[in-house]
Amino acid sequence: MRVERTLITSERIAQRVAELGAAICADLQALAPEPVKSDASSPRVVLVPILTGALVFVADLIRRMPLPLSLRVAAVSSYPGATTASLGARLRGELPRDLKGQHVLVVDDILDTGRTLSLILSLIREQEPASVRTCVLLRKQVEKREADVEVDYVGFDVPDEFVVGYGLDYDGLYRNLPAIAVLGRGREEHP
Ligand code: IMP
Ligand code: MG
């Protein structure tokens, strides 16, 4: 496998992440105005990035969200090893437990079959948060999504191809590419 072509440049990603941060902030500030005093019982904004793919995206996104927030990571795997076919979402480790009454924003790198987000959303909803929203950097244009999930914030719609970079991997590699690229079937190796 090798990088075939750049789909989204790092400049376009940065621009879009800034727009997403601003839009999310405006919505969350309306939903959860900052309390006058810091009160442990008042709802907080909690971002739940889904590891490992959302790592790069969430790191940039939170720096475009100037409001009080905390991070609680969740880990899901669906593409074990050298495969580009999703094998179903599996939770790895524990889900954050303290989400009751909080305003939760689940952040993932890409929406493909929808199984990852639908798994995480059902587990999070069991904890009765005050609100749950979802944000993905990429949404694959598939004919029919296996799990019916709506996302609230989308960075880019992308064609139904295997993409890498900006956190997304193939067999653990390419996460460090600054841009989003399409991976093709060539013999060339990762640089
Ligand atoms: P879903 O559960 O099929 O919606 O897939 C979501 C997860 O699969 C994402 O969090 C990614 O980690 C991974 N994934 C889906 N499509 C791609 C891709 O094109 N490249 C790399 N990872 C992908
Ligand atoms: Mg993932």
PDB file of C-alpha atoms in Angstrom, residues 39-156:
ATOM      1  CA  ASP A  39     -19.770  24.542  41.073  1.00  0.00           C
ATOM      2  CA  ALA A  40     -19.039  20.822  40.984  1.00  0.00           C
ATOM      3  CA  SER A  41     -22.705  19.989  40.431  1.00  0.00           C
ATOM      4  CA  SER A  42     -23.235  22.209  37.379  1.00  0.00           C
ATOM      5  CA  PRO A  43     -23.011  20.535  33.973  1.00  0.00           C
ATOM      6  CA  ARG A  44     -19.659  20.544  32.306  1.00  0.00           C
ATOM      7  CA  VAL A  45     -18.576  20.117  28.726  1.00  0.00           C
ATOM      8  CA  VAL A  46     -16.773  16.798  28.331  1.00  0.00           C
ATOM      9  CA  LEU A  47     -15.140  15.770  25.066  1.00  0.00           C
ATOM     10  CA  VAL A  48     -14.806  12.041  24.477  1.00  0.00           C
ATOM     11  CA  PRO A  49     -12.301  11.405  21.667  1.00  0.00           C
ATOM     12  CA  ILE A  50     -12.242   7.871  20.314  1.00  0.00           C
ATOM     13  CA  LEU A  51      -8.693   6.604  20.293  1.00  0.00           C
ATOM     14  CA  THR A  52      -6.492   6.253  18.433  1.00  0.00           C
ATOM     15  CA  GLY A  53      -7.743   7.866  15.257  1.00  0.00           C
ATOM     16  CA  ALA A  54      -9.271  10.999  16.815  1.00  0.00           C
ATOM     17  CA  LEU A  55      -6.085  11.924  18.670  1.00  0.00           C
ATOM     18  CA  VAL A  56      -4.679  14.438  16.185  1.00  0.00           C
ATOM     19  CA  PHE A  57      -8.063  15.958  15.381  1.00  0.00           C
ATOM     20  CA  VAL A  58      -9.120  16.464  18.997  1.00  0.00           C
ATOM     21  CA  ALA A  59      -5.758  17.999  19.873  1.00  0.00           C
ATOM     22  CA  ASP A  60      -6.314  20.692  17.240  1.00  0.00           C
ATOM     23  CA  LEU A  61     -10.047  21.022  17.892  1.00  0.00           C
ATOM     24  CA  ILE A  62      -9.803  21.766  21.623  1.00  0.00           C
ATOM     25  CA  ARG A  63      -7.377  24.587  20.915  1.00  0.00           C
ATOM     26  CA  ARG A  64     -10.154  26.145  18.839  1.00  0.00           C
ATOM     27  CA  MET A  65     -12.645  25.819  21.702  1.00  0.00           C
ATOM     28  CA  PRO A  66     -11.979  28.578  24.246  1.00  0.00           C
ATOM     29  CA  LEU A  67     -14.409  27.376  26.939  1.00  0.00           C
ATOM     30  CA  PRO A  68     -14.065  25.257  30.089  1.00  0.00           C
ATOM     31  CA  LEU A  69     -13.950  21.631  29.017  1.00  0.00           C
ATOM     32  CA  SER A  70     -12.472  18.337  30.027  1.00  0.00           C
ATOM     33  CA  LEU A  71     -11.334  15.290  28.084  1.00  0.00           C
ATOM     34  CA  ARG A  72     -12.197  11.643  28.719  1.00  0.00           C
ATOM     35  CA  VAL A  73     -10.835   9.183  26.210  1.00  0.00           C
ATOM     36  CA  ALA A  74     -12.499   6.026  24.920  1.00  0.00           C
ATOM     37  CA  ALA A  75     -10.795   3.351  22.835  1.00  0.00           C
ATOM     38  CA  VAL A  76     -12.506   1.342  20.124  1.00  0.00           C
ATOM     39  CA  SER A  77     -10.914  -0.893  17.545  1.00  0.00           C
ATOM     40  CA  SER A  78     -12.442  -2.053  14.297  1.00  0.00           C
ATOM     41  CA  TYR A  79      -9.565  -2.442  11.840  1.00  0.00           C
ATOM     42  CA  PRO A  80      -7.095  -4.825  13.444  1.00  0.00           C
ATOM     43  CA  GLY A  81      -3.772  -4.947  11.615  1.00  0.00           C
ATOM     44  CA  ALA A  82      -3.332  -4.749   7.858  1.00  0.00           C
ATOM     45  CA  THR A  83      -6.941  -4.613   6.731  1.00  0.00           C
ATOM     46  CA  THR A  84      -9.154  -1.989   5.154  1.00  0.00           C
ATOM     47  CA  ALA A  85     -12.370  -3.876   5.941  1.00  0.00           C
ATOM     48  CA  SER A  86     -14.126  -2.986   9.177  1.00  0.00           C
ATOM     49  CA  LEU A  87     -14.543  -6.015  11.396  1.00  0.00           C
ATOM     50  CA  GLY A  88     -17.063  -4.454  13.746  1.00  0.00           C
ATOM     51  CA  ALA A  89     -16.513  -2.110  16.663  1.00  0.00           C
ATOM     52  CA  ARG A  90     -15.136  -3.398  19.953  1.00  0.00           C
ATOM     53  CA  LEU A  91     -14.608  -1.345  23.087  1.00  0.00           C
ATOM     54  CA  ARG A  92     -11.066  -1.640  24.416  1.00  0.00           C
ATOM     55  CA  GLY A  93     -10.640  -0.895  28.094  1.00  0.00           C
ATOM     56  CA  GLU A  94     -13.126   1.148  30.056  1.00  0.00           C
ATOM     57  CA  LEU A  95     -15.488   3.891  29.057  1.00  0.00           C
ATOM     58  CA  PRO A  96     -15.363   7.102  31.133  1.00  0.00           C
ATOM     59  CA  ARG A  97     -17.850   6.642  33.990  1.00  0.00           C
ATOM     60  CA  ASP A  98     -18.547  10.153  35.204  1.00  0.00           C
ATOM     61  CA  LEU A  99     -20.702  11.491  32.366  1.00  0.00           C
ATOM     62  CA  LYS A 100     -24.031  11.729  34.184  1.00  0.00           C
ATOM     63  CA  GLY A 101     -25.490  15.222  33.857  1.00  0.00           C
ATOM     64  CA  GLN A 102     -22.635  16.450  31.636  1.00  0.00           C
ATOM     65  CA  HIS A 103     -22.705  17.866  28.129  1.00  0.00           C
ATOM     66  CA  VAL A 104     -20.827  15.251  26.133  1.00  0.00           C
ATOM     67  CA  LEU A 105     -19.256  15.690  22.700  1.00  0.00           C
ATOM     68  CA  VAL A 106     -18.021  12.460  21.138  1.00  0.00           C
ATOM     69  CA  VAL A 107     -15.215  13.110  18.664  1.00  0.00           C
ATOM     70  CA  ASP A 108     -14.037  10.657  16.028  1.00  0.00           C
ATOM     71  CA  ASP A 109     -11.829  10.808  12.981  1.00  0.00           C
ATOM     72  CA  ILE A 110     -14.195   9.273  10.436  1.00  0.00           C
ATOM     73  CA  LEU A 111     -17.725   7.934  10.127  1.00  0.00           C
ATOM     74  CA  ASP A 112     -17.732   4.824   7.940  1.00  0.00           C
ATOM     75  CA  THR A 113     -20.112   1.966   8.780  1.00  0.00           C
ATOM     76  CA  GLY A 114     -21.295   3.892  11.850  1.00  0.00           C
ATOM     77  CA  ARG A 115     -20.707   0.954  14.174  1.00  0.00           C
ATOM     78  CA  THR A 116     -18.075   2.697  16.297  1.00  0.00           C
ATOM     79  CA  LEU A 117     -20.203   5.746  17.020  1.00  0.00           C
ATOM     80  CA  SER A 118     -23.368   3.783  17.553  1.00  0.00           C
ATOM     81  CA  LEU A 119     -21.618   1.538  20.101  1.00  0.00           C
ATOM     82  CA  ILE A 120     -20.113   4.481  21.985  1.00  0.00           C
ATOM     83  CA  LEU A 121     -23.337   6.492  21.891  1.00  0.00           C
ATOM     84  CA  SER A 122     -25.427   3.681  23.321  1.00  0.00           C
ATOM     85  CA  LEU A 123     -22.927   3.147  26.153  1.00  0.00           C
ATOM     86  CA  ILE A 124     -22.697   6.852  26.925  1.00  0.00           C
ATOM     87  CA  ARG A 125     -26.478   7.349  26.915  1.00  0.00           C
ATOM     88  CA  GLU A 126     -26.795   4.682  29.619  1.00  0.00           C
ATOM     89  CA  GLN A 127     -25.035   7.128  31.932  1.00  0.00           C
ATOM     90  CA  GLU A 128     -27.726   9.777  31.412  1.00  0.00           C
ATOM     91  CA  PRO A 129     -25.657  12.768  30.352  1.00  0.00           C
ATOM     92  CA  ALA A 130     -27.404  16.164  30.039  1.00  0.00           C
ATOM     93  CA  SER A 131     -26.738  16.108  26.289  1.00  0.00           C
ATOM     94  CA  VAL A 132     -24.741  14.104  23.759  1.00  0.00           C
ATOM     95  CA  ARG A 133     -23.425  15.424  20.463  1.00  0.00           C
ATOM     96  CA  THR A 134     -21.111  13.959  17.890  1.00  0.00           C
ATOM     97  CA  CYS A 135     -18.359  15.417  15.750  1.00  0.00           C
ATOM     98  CA  VAL A 136     -16.362  13.681  13.039  1.00  0.00           C
ATOM     99  CA  LEU A 137     -13.664  15.153  10.866  1.00  0.00           C
ATOM    100  CA  LEU A 138     -14.633  12.968   7.904  1.00  0.00           C
ATOM    101  CA  ARG A 139     -17.851  11.332   6.795  1.00  0.00           C
ATOM    102  CA  LYS A 140     -17.533   8.639   4.134  1.00  0.00           C
ATOM    103  CA  GLN A 141     -20.064   8.798   1.359  1.00  0.00           C
ATOM    104  CA  VAL A 142     -21.353   5.251   1.523  1.00  0.00           C
ATOM    105  CA  GLU A 143     -24.541   4.052  -0.150  1.00  0.00           C
ATOM    106  CA  LYS A 144     -26.055   2.737   3.036  1.00  0.00           C
ATOM    107  CA  ARG A 145     -24.584   3.080   6.510  1.00  0.00           C
ATOM    108  CA  GLU A 146     -24.808  -0.168   8.479  1.00  0.00           C
ATOM    109  CA  ALA A 147     -25.568   1.556  11.759  1.00  0.00           C
ATOM    110  CA  ASP A 148     -27.938   4.473  11.535  1.00  0.00           C
ATOM    111  CA  VAL A 149     -26.116   7.337  13.261  1.00  0.00           C
ATOM    112  CA  GLU A 150     -26.515  11.032  12.676  1.00  0.00           C
ATOM    113  CA  VAL A 151     -23.550  13.236  13.359  1.00  0.00           C
ATOM    114  CA  ASP A 152     -23.972  16.804  14.537  1.00  0.00           C
ATOM    115  CA  TYR A 153     -20.721  18.242  13.187  1.00  0.00           C
ATOM    116  CA  VAL A 154     -18.846  17.084  10.083  1.00  0.00           C
ATOM    117  CA  GLY A 155     -15.562  18.432   8.779  1.00  0.00           C
ATOM    118  CA  PHE A 156     -15.606  17.003   5.264  1.00  0.00           C
TER     119      PHE A 156
END
